[in-house]
mmCIF file of C-alpha atoms in Angstrom:
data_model
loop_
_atom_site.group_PDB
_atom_site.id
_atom_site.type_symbol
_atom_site.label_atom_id
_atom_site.label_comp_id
_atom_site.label_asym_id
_atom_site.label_seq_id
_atom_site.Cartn_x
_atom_site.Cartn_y
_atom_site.Cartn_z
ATOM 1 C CA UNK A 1 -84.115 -66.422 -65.273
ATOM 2 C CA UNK A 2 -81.565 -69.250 -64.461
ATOM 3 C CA UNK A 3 -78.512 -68.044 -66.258
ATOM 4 C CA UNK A 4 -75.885 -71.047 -65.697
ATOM 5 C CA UNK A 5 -78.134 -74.206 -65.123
ATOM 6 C CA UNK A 6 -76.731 -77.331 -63.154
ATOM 7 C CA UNK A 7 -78.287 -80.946 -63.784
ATOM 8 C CA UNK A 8 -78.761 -83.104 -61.983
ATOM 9 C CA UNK A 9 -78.705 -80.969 -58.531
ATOM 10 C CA UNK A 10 -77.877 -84.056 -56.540
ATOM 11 C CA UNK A 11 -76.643 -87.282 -58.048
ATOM 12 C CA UNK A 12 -75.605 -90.424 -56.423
ATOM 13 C CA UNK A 13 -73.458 -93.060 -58.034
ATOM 14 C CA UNK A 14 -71.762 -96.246 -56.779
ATOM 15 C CA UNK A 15 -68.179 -96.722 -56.513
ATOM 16 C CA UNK A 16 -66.466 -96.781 -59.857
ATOM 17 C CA UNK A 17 -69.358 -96.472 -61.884
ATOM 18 C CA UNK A 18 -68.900 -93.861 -64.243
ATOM 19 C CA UNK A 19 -71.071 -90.573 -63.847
ATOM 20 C CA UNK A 20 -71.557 -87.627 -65.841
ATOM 21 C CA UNK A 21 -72.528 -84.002 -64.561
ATOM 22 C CA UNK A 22 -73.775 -81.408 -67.148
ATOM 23 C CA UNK A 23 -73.994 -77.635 -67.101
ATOM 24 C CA UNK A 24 -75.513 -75.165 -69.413
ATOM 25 C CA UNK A 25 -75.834 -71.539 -70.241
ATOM 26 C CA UNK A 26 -77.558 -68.824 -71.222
ATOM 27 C CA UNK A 27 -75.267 -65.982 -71.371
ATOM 28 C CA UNK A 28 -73.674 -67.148 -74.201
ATOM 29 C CA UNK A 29 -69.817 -66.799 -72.661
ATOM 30 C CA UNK A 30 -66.818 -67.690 -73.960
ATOM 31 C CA UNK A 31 -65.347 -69.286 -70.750
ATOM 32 C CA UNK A 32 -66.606 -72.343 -68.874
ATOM 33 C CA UNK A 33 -65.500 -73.655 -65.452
ATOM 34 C CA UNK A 34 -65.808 -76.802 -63.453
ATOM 35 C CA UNK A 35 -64.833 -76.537 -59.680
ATOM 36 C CA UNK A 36 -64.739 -79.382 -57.127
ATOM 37 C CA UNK A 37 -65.837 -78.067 -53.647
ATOM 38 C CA UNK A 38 -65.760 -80.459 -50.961
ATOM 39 C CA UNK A 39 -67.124 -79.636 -47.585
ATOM 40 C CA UNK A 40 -65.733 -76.476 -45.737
ATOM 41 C CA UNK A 41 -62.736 -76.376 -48.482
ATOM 42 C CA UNK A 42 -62.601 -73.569 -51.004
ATOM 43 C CA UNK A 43 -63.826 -73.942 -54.745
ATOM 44 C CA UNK A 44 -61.004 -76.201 -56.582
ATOM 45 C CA UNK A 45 -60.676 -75.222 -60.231
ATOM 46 C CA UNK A 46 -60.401 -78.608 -62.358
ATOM 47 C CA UNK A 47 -60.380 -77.494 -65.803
ATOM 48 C CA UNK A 48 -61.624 -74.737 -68.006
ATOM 49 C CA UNK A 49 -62.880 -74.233 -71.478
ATOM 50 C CA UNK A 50 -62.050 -71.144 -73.730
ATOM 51 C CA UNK A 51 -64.549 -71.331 -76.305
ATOM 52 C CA UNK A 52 -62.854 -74.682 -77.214
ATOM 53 C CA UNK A 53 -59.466 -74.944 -76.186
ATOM 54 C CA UNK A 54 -59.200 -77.219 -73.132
ATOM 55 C CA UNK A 55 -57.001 -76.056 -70.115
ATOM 56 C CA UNK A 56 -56.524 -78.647 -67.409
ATOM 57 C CA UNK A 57 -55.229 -77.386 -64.120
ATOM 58 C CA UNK A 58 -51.898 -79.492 -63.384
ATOM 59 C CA UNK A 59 -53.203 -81.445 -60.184
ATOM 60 C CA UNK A 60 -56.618 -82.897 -61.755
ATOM 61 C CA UNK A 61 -56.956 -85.986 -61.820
ATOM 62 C CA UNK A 62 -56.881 -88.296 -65.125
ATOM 63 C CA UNK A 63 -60.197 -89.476 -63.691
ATOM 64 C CA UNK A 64 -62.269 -86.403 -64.374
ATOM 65 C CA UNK A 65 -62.634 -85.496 -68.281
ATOM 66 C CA UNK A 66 -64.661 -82.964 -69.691
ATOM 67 C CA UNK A 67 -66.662 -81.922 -73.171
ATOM 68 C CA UNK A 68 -67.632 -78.628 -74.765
ATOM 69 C CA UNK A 69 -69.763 -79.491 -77.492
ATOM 70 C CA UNK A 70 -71.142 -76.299 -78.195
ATOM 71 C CA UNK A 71 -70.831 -73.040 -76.454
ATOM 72 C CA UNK A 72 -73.782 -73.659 -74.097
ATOM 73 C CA UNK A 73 -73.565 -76.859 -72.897
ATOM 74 C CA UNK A 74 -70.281 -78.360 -70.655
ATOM 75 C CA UNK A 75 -69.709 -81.965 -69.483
ATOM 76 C CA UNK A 76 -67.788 -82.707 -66.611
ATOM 77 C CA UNK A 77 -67.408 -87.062 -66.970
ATOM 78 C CA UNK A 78 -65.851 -88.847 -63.858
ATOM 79 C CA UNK A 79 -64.554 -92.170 -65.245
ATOM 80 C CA UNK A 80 -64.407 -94.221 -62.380
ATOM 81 C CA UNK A 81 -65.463 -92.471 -59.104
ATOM 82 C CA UNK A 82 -63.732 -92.843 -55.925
ATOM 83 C CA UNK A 83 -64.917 -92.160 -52.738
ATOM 84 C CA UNK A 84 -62.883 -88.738 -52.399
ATOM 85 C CA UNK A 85 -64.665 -87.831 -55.122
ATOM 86 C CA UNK A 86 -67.949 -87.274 -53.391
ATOM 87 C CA UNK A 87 -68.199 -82.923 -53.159
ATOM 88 C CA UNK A 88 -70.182 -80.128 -54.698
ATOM 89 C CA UNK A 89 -69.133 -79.433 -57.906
ATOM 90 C CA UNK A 90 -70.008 -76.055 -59.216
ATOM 91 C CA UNK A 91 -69.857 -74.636 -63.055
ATOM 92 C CA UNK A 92 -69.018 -71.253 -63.903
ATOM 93 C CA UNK A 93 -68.794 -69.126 -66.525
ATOM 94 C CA UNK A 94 -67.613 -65.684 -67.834
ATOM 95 C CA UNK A 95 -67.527 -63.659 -71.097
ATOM 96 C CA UNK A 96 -63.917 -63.713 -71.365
ATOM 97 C CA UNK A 97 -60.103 -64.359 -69.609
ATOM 98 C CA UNK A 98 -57.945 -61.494 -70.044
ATOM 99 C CA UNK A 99 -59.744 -58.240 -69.370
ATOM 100 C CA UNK A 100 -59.327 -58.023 -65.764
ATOM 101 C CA UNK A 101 -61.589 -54.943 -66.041
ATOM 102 C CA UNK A 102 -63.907 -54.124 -63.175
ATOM 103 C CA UNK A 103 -66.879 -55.986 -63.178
ATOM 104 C CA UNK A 104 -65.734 -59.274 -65.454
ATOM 105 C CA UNK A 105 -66.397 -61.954 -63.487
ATOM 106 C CA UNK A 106 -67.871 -65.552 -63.292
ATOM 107 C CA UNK A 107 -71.616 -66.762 -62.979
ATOM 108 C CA UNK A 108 -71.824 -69.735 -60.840
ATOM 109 C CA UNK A 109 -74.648 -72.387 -61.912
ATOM 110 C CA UNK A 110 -76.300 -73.801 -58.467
ATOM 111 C CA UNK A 111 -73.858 -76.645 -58.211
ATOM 112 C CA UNK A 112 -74.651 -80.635 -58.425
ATOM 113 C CA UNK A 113 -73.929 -82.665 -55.259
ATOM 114 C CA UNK A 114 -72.300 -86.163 -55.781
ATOM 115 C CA UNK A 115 -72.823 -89.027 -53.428
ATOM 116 C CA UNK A 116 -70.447 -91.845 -54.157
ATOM 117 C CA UNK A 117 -71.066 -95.171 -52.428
ATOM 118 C CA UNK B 1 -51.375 -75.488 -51.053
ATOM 119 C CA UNK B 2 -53.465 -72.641 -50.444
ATOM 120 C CA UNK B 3 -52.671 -69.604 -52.013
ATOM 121 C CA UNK B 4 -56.012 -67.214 -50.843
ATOM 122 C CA UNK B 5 -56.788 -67.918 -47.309
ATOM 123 C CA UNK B 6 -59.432 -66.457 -45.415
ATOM 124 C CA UNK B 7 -58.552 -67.315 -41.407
ATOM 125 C CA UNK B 8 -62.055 -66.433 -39.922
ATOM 126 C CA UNK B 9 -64.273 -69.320 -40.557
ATOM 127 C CA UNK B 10 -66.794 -67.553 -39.045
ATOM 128 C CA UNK B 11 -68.201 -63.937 -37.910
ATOM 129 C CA UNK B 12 -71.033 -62.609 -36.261
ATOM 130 C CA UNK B 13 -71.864 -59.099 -36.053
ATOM 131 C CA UNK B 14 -75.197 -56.804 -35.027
ATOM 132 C CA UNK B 15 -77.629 -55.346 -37.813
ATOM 133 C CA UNK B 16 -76.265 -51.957 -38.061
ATOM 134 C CA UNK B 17 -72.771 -52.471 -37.393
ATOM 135 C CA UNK B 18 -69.620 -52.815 -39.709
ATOM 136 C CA UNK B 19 -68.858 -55.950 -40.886
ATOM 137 C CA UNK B 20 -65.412 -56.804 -41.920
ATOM 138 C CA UNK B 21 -64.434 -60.014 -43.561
ATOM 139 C CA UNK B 22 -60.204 -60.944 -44.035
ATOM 140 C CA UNK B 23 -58.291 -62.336 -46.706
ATOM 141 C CA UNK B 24 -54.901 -63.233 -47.065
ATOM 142 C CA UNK B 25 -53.064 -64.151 -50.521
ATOM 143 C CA UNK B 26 -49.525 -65.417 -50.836
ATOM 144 C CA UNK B 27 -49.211 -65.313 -55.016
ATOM 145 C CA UNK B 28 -47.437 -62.019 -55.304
ATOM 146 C CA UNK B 29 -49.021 -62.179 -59.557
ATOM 147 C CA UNK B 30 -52.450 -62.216 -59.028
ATOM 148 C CA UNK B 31 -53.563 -59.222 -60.614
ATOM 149 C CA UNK B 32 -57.342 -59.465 -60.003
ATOM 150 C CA UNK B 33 -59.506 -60.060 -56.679
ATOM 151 C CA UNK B 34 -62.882 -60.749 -56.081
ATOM 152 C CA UNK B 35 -65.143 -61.386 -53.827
ATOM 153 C CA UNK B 36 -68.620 -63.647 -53.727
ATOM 154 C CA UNK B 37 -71.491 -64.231 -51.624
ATOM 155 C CA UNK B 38 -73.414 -67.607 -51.606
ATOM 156 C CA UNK B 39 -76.419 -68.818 -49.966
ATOM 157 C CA UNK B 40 -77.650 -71.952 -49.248
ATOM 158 C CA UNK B 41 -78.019 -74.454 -52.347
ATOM 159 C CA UNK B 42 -77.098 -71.859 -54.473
ATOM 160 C CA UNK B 43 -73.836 -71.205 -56.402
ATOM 161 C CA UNK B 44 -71.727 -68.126 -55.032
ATOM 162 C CA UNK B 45 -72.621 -64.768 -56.851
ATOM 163 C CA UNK B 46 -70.069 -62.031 -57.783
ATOM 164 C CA UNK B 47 -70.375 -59.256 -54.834
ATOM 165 C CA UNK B 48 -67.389 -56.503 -55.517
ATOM 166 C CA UNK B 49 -63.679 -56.706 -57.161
ATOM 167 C CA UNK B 50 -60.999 -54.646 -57.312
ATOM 168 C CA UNK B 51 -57.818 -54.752 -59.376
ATOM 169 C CA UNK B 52 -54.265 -55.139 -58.614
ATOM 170 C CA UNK B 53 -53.407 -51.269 -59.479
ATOM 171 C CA UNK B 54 -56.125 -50.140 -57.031
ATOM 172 C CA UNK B 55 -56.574 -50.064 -53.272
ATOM 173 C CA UNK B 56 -59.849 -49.603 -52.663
ATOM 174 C CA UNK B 57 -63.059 -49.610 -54.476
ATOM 175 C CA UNK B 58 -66.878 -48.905 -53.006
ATOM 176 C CA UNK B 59 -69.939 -49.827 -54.631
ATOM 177 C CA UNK B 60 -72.894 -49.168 -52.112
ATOM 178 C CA UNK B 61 -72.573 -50.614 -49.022
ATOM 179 C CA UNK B 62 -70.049 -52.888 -49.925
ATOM 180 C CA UNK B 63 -66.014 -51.342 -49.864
ATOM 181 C CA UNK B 64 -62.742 -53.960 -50.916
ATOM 182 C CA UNK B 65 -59.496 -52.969 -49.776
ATOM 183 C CA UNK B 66 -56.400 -54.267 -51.268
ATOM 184 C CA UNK B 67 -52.892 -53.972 -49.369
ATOM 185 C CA UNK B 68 -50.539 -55.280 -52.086
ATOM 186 C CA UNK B 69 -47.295 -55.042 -49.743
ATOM 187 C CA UNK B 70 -48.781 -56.997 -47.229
ATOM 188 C CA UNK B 71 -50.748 -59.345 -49.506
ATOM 189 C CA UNK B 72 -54.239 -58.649 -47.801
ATOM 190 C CA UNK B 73 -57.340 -58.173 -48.793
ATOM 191 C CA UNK B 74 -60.677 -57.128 -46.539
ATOM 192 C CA UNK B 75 -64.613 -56.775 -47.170
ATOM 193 C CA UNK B 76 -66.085 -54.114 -45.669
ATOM 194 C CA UNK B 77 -70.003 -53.776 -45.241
ATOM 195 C CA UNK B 78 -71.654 -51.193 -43.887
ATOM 196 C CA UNK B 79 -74.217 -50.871 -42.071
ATOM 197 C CA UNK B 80 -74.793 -54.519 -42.027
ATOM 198 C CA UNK B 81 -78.139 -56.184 -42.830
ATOM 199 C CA UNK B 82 -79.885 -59.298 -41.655
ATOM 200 C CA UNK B 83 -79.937 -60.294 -45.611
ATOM 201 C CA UNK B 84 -76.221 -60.273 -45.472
ATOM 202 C CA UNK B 85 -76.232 -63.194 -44.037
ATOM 203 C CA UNK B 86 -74.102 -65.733 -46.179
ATOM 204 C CA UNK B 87 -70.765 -67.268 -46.611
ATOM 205 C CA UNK B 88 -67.795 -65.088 -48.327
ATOM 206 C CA UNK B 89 -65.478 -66.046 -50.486
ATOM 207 C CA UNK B 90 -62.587 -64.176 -51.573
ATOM 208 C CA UNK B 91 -61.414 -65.236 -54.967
ATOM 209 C CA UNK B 92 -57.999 -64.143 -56.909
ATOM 210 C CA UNK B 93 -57.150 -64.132 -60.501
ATOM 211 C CA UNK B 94 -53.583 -65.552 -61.786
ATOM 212 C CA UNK B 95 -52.227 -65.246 -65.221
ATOM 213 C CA UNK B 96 -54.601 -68.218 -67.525
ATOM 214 C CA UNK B 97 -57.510 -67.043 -66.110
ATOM 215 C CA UNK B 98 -57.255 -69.316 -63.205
ATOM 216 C CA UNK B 99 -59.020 -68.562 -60.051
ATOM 217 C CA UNK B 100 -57.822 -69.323 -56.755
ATOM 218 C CA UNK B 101 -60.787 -69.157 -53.798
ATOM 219 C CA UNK B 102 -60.239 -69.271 -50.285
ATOM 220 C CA UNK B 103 -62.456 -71.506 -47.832
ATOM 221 C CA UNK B 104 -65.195 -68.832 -46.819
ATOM 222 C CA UNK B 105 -66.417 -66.972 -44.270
ATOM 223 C CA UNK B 106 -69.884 -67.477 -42.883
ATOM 224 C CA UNK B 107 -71.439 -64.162 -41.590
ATOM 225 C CA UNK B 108 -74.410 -64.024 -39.586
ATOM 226 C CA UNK B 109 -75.759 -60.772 -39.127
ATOM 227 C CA UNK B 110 -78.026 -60.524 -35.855
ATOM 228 C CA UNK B 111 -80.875 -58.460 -36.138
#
């Protein structure tokens, strides 16, 4: 059973057309993640959500946004895409931030791939 | 700036054999490590971790070790299997719950 579910799987928008990728779960977790992953780079964290406090990494850009309106569902919104926008961008989740016990980790969804032209 | 770095882009080893898979770190607070497997067109899956206060933890066929002192951290899977075959990422933990990957390491495991 999909656990962290990624829609579309591939999208492709023009140039500075706004676009919006979604992500859903399952596992009912407090924490959600959106990563940027361009090709043979390592994940890039963006932003996350605890339950619904908002924490934007430093170096994302004003042009991605995000929503959490409810604890399954996540938005990641790109307001005006460029064309070094175009990557894999993968959701995560995990039950919580602070443990750091053995075992808490994150559930990536399947990723959606954006094509900007 | 890349704080987890994994050098080997790529590694090839023989069904049977010991595969070991290298990452370097340079934030001196992470305090939890991790490391994932992913396939193709899927989203990277949680293998094995270990915490900052350990050196070494084992959970099958799968063994992390953590050298704090010289920041390095290495995957150790033995005996390798043909369904191995995947790209690695290590993955560390800073304070805010912010994760830090490096760029992978694509294993091939030759039967």
């Amino acid at each position: 059973d999909a656990m962290v579910i990624q829609n579309p799987r591939y999208q492709v928008t023009q140039f500075g057309k706004p676009v919006t990728l979604s992500c859903s779960q399952t596992l009912n977790h407090n924490v959600m993640y959106w990563y940027q992953q361009k090709s043979s780079q390592a994940p890039k964290l963006l932003f996350h959500y605890y339950d619904k406090d908002f924490n934007n990494e430093a170096d994302t850009p004003d042009n991605f946004q995000s929503r959490r309106p409810n604890t399954s569902f996540c938005f990641l919104d790109i307001r005006s895409p460029g064309l070094g926008d175009a990557a894999m961008y993968l959701c995560a989740t995990s039950r919580d931030t602070l443990a750091g016990a053995l075992g808490d980790t994150q559930y990536f969804g399947p990723g959606t791939r954006l094509t900007v032209l | 700036d890349q704080q987890v770095k994994q050098n080997s882009p790529s590694l090839s080893v023989q069904e049977g054999r010991i595969s070991i898979l290298n990452c370097d770190y340079t934030n001196s607070m992470f305090d939890y490590f991790l490391w994932y497997k992913k396939y193709p067109a899927e989203g990277p899956t949680f293998l094995i971790s270990i915490s900052s206060i350990k050196d070494k933890n084992e959970d099958g066929r799968f063994t992390v070790f953590l050298n704090k002192s010289a920041k390095h951290l290495s995957l150790h899977i033995v005996p390798s299997q043909p369904g191995d075959s995947a790209v690695y990422f290590c993955a560390a933990r800073a304070t805010g719950n912010q994760f830090y990957f490096g760029t992978g390491t694509s294993l091939t495991v030759i039967p």
